[in-house]
PDB file of C-alpha atoms in Angstrom:
ATOM      1  CA  UNK A   1     -51.145 -85.601  29.095  1.00 60.00           C
ATOM      2  CA  UNK A   2     -53.620 -84.642  26.764  1.00 62.00           C
ATOM      3  CA  UNK A   3     -55.247 -87.840  27.560  1.00 63.00           C
ATOM      4  CA  UNK A   4     -56.128 -87.111  30.923  1.00 66.00           C
ATOM      5  CA  UNK A   5     -57.633 -83.803  29.978  1.00 65.00           C
ATOM      6  CA  UNK A   6     -59.866 -85.246  27.348  1.00 63.00           C
ATOM      7  CA  UNK A   7     -60.997 -87.854  30.098  1.00 63.00           C
ATOM      8  CA  UNK A   8     -62.037 -85.098  32.392  1.00 66.00           C
ATOM      9  CA  UNK A   9     -64.332 -83.617  29.916  1.00 60.00           C
ATOM     10  CA  UNK A  10     -68.280 -84.201  30.515  1.00 63.00           C
ATOM     11  CA  UNK A  11     -69.640 -85.629  27.549  1.00 61.00           C
ATOM     12  CA  UNK A  12     -73.191 -85.470  28.684  1.00 61.00           C
ATOM     13  CA  UNK A  13     -75.507 -82.934  26.997  1.00 59.00           C
ATOM     14  CA  UNK A  14     -76.750 -80.420  29.330  1.00 60.00           C
ATOM     15  CA  UNK A  15     -79.747 -79.168  27.087  1.00 59.00           C
ATOM     16  CA  UNK A  16     -78.025 -76.386  25.612  1.00 66.00           C
ATOM     17  CA  UNK A  17     -78.831 -75.595  22.048  1.00 68.00           C
ATOM     18  CA  UNK A  18     -77.057 -73.363  19.516  1.00 72.00           C
ATOM     19  CA  UNK A  19     -79.283 -70.803  17.811  1.00 75.00           C
ATOM     20  CA  UNK A  20     -78.437 -70.575  14.038  1.00 84.00           C
ATOM     21  CA  UNK A  21     -78.567 -67.368  12.398  1.00 83.00           C
ATOM     22  CA  UNK A  22     -78.130 -67.072   8.341  1.00 86.00           C
ATOM     23  CA  UNK A  23     -75.408 -64.907   6.844  1.00 83.00           C
ATOM     24  CA  UNK A  24     -78.272 -62.364   6.192  1.00 82.00           C
ATOM     25  CA  UNK A  25     -79.513 -62.069   9.699  1.00 86.00           C
ATOM     26  CA  UNK A  26     -75.939 -61.484  10.877  1.00 85.00           C
ATOM     27  CA  UNK A  27     -75.418 -58.683   8.273  1.00 83.00           C
ATOM     28  CA  UNK A  28     -78.814 -56.963   9.075  1.00 83.00           C
ATOM     29  CA  UNK A  29     -77.899 -57.210  12.583  1.00 87.00           C
ATOM     30  CA  UNK A  30     -74.417 -55.500  12.270  1.00 86.00           C
ATOM     31  CA  UNK A  31     -75.894 -51.998  12.106  1.00 88.00           C
ATOM     32  CA  UNK A  32     -75.336 -49.334   9.403  1.00 90.00           C
ATOM     33  CA  UNK A  33     -71.694 -49.130   9.490  1.00 91.00           C
ATOM     34  CA  UNK A  34     -71.292 -52.892   9.301  1.00 88.00           C
ATOM     35  CA  UNK A  35     -73.801 -52.997   6.354  1.00 90.00           C
ATOM     36  CA  UNK A  36     -71.475 -50.296   4.690  1.00 92.00           C
ATOM     37  CA  UNK A  37     -68.488 -52.228   5.132  1.00 92.00           C
ATOM     38  CA  UNK A  38     -69.922 -55.505   3.802  1.00 91.00           C
ATOM     39  CA  UNK A  39     -71.143 -53.305   0.929  1.00 93.00           C
ATOM     40  CA  UNK A  40     -67.847 -52.058   0.178  1.00 96.00           C
ATOM     41  CA  UNK A  41     -66.255 -55.156   0.442  1.00 95.00           C
ATOM     42  CA  UNK A  42     -68.878 -57.006  -2.254  1.00 95.00           C
ATOM     43  CA  UNK A  43     -68.055 -54.018  -4.492  1.00 98.00           C
ATOM     44  CA  UNK A  44     -64.369 -54.744  -4.253  1.00 98.00           C
ATOM     45  CA  UNK A  45     -65.074 -58.340  -4.921  1.00 98.00           C
ATOM     46  CA  UNK A  46     -66.818 -57.364  -8.158  1.00 98.00           C
ATOM     47  CA  UNK A  47     -64.178 -54.911  -9.271  1.00 99.00           C
ATOM     48  CA  UNK A  48     -61.237 -57.459  -8.439  1.00 98.00           C
ATOM     49  CA  UNK A  49     -63.337 -60.267 -10.886  1.00 98.00           C
ATOM     50  CA  UNK A  50     -63.694 -57.634 -13.799  1.00 98.00           C
ATOM     51  CA  UNK A  51     -59.983 -57.059 -13.657  1.00 98.00           C
ATOM     52  CA  UNK A  52     -59.125 -60.705 -13.296  1.00 98.00           C
ATOM     53  CA  UNK A  53     -61.288 -61.615 -16.244  1.00 98.00           C
ATOM     54  CA  UNK A  54     -60.130 -58.502 -18.376  1.00 96.00           C
ATOM     55  CA  UNK A  55     -56.375 -59.431 -17.796  1.00 93.00           C
ATOM     56  CA  UNK A  56     -57.211 -62.768 -18.506  1.00 93.00           C
ATOM     57  CA  UNK A  57     -58.630 -62.097 -21.874  1.00 91.00           C
ATOM     58  CA  UNK A  58     -55.907 -59.483 -22.684  1.00 84.00           C
ATOM     59  CA  UNK A  59     -53.286 -62.221 -22.040  1.00 80.00           C
ATOM     60  CA  UNK A  60     -54.932 -64.636 -24.038  1.00 82.00           C
ATOM     61  CA  UNK A  61     -54.971 -62.125 -26.918  1.00 77.00           C
ATOM     62  CA  UNK A  62     -51.135 -61.763 -26.558  1.00 74.00           C
ATOM     63  CA  UNK A  63     -50.544 -65.434 -26.451  1.00 72.00           C
ATOM     64  CA  UNK A  64     -52.178 -65.480 -29.793  1.00 72.00           C
ATOM     65  CA  UNK A  65     -49.873 -63.654 -31.886  1.00 66.00           C
ATOM     66  CA  UNK A  66     -48.405 -64.051 -35.338  1.00 71.00           C
ATOM     67  CA  UNK A  67     -46.039 -66.640 -34.879  1.00 76.00           C
ATOM     68  CA  UNK A  68     -44.117 -65.429 -38.085  1.00 79.00           C
ATOM     69  CA  UNK A  69     -43.347 -62.084 -36.339  1.00 81.00           C
ATOM     70  CA  UNK A  70     -42.384 -64.128 -33.167  1.00 83.00           C
ATOM     71  CA  UNK A  71     -40.003 -66.275 -35.279  1.00 85.00           C
ATOM     72  CA  UNK A  72     -38.292 -63.209 -36.884  1.00 86.00           C
ATOM     73  CA  UNK A  73     -37.941 -61.559 -33.454  1.00 86.00           C
ATOM     74  CA  UNK A  74     -36.430 -64.647 -31.736  1.00 87.00           C
ATOM     75  CA  UNK A  75     -33.879 -65.027 -34.440  1.00 90.00           C
ATOM     76  CA  UNK A  76     -32.667 -61.212 -34.281  1.00 88.00           C
ATOM     77  CA  UNK A  77     -32.622 -61.231 -30.627  1.00 86.00           C
ATOM     78  CA  UNK A  78     -30.399 -64.362 -30.890  1.00 88.00           C
ATOM     79  CA  UNK A  79     -27.863 -62.696 -33.413  1.00 89.00           C
ATOM     80  CA  UNK A  80     -28.121 -59.310 -31.476  1.00 85.00           C
ATOM     81  CA  UNK A  81     -29.661 -57.180 -34.288  1.00 84.00           C
ATOM     82  CA  UNK A  82     -31.333 -54.380 -31.881  1.00 86.00           C
ATOM     83  CA  UNK A  83     -32.160 -52.048 -34.710  1.00 87.00           C
ATOM     84  CA  UNK A  84     -33.914 -54.804 -36.702  1.00 88.00           C
ATOM     85  CA  UNK A  85     -35.536 -55.757 -33.518  1.00 86.00           C
ATOM     86  CA  UNK A  86     -36.978 -52.048 -32.963  1.00 88.00           C
ATOM     87  CA  UNK A  87     -37.979 -51.942 -36.636  1.00 89.00           C
ATOM     88  CA  UNK A  88     -40.071 -55.108 -36.265  1.00 87.00           C
ATOM     89  CA  UNK A  89     -41.650 -54.218 -33.135  1.00 86.00           C
ATOM     90  CA  UNK A  90     -42.460 -50.697 -34.532  1.00 87.00           C
ATOM     91  CA  UNK A  91     -44.211 -52.430 -37.888  1.00 88.00           C
ATOM     92  CA  UNK A  92     -46.547 -54.938 -35.779  1.00 83.00           C
ATOM     93  CA  UNK A  93     -48.698 -53.195 -33.414  1.00 80.00           C
ATOM     94  CA  UNK A  94     -49.298 -55.896 -30.902  1.00 80.00           C
ATOM     95  CA  UNK A  95     -49.055 -55.791 -27.193  1.00 78.00           C
ATOM     96  CA  UNK A  96     -46.179 -58.340 -27.032  1.00 79.00           C
ATOM     97  CA  UNK A  97     -44.254 -56.436 -29.870  1.00 82.00           C
ATOM     98  CA  UNK A  98     -44.765 -53.150 -27.976  1.00 84.00           C
ATOM     99  CA  UNK A  99     -43.346 -54.704 -24.821  1.00 83.00           C
ATOM    100  CA  UNK A 100     -40.136 -56.180 -26.386  1.00 84.00           C
ATOM    101  CA  UNK A 101     -39.816 -52.711 -28.174  1.00 85.00           C
ATOM    102  CA  UNK A 102     -39.730 -50.977 -24.887  1.00 87.00           C
ATOM    103  CA  UNK A 103     -37.177 -53.695 -23.370  1.00 86.00           C
ATOM    104  CA  UNK A 104     -34.892 -52.853 -26.567  1.00 82.00           C
ATOM    105  CA  UNK A 105     -35.477 -49.052 -26.564  1.00 79.00           C
ATOM    106  CA  UNK A 106     -32.286 -46.804 -25.732  1.00 65.00           C
TER     107      UNK A 106
END
């Protein structure tokens, strides 16, 4: 079925040429509203990149926590000592300890 459609296409060039435009030309020809919309999109891309990079560094810092505190928390979580878990988390001022403390708060 498709073969018969493809065979009907005239492959001879008729001399039509496609005018190429750069992205900058398209933006300038879009008018004030188009330029405003594209400017807002570019601004949002930079904001998203900033948030992504900031979160990446924050999460990287959380991963590099004190392993002694984490081992102590793991052993107490396994044994179910909730009051000890809360006191360990309160004494260590790390983002991960604050998250675990909120999990085990009353």
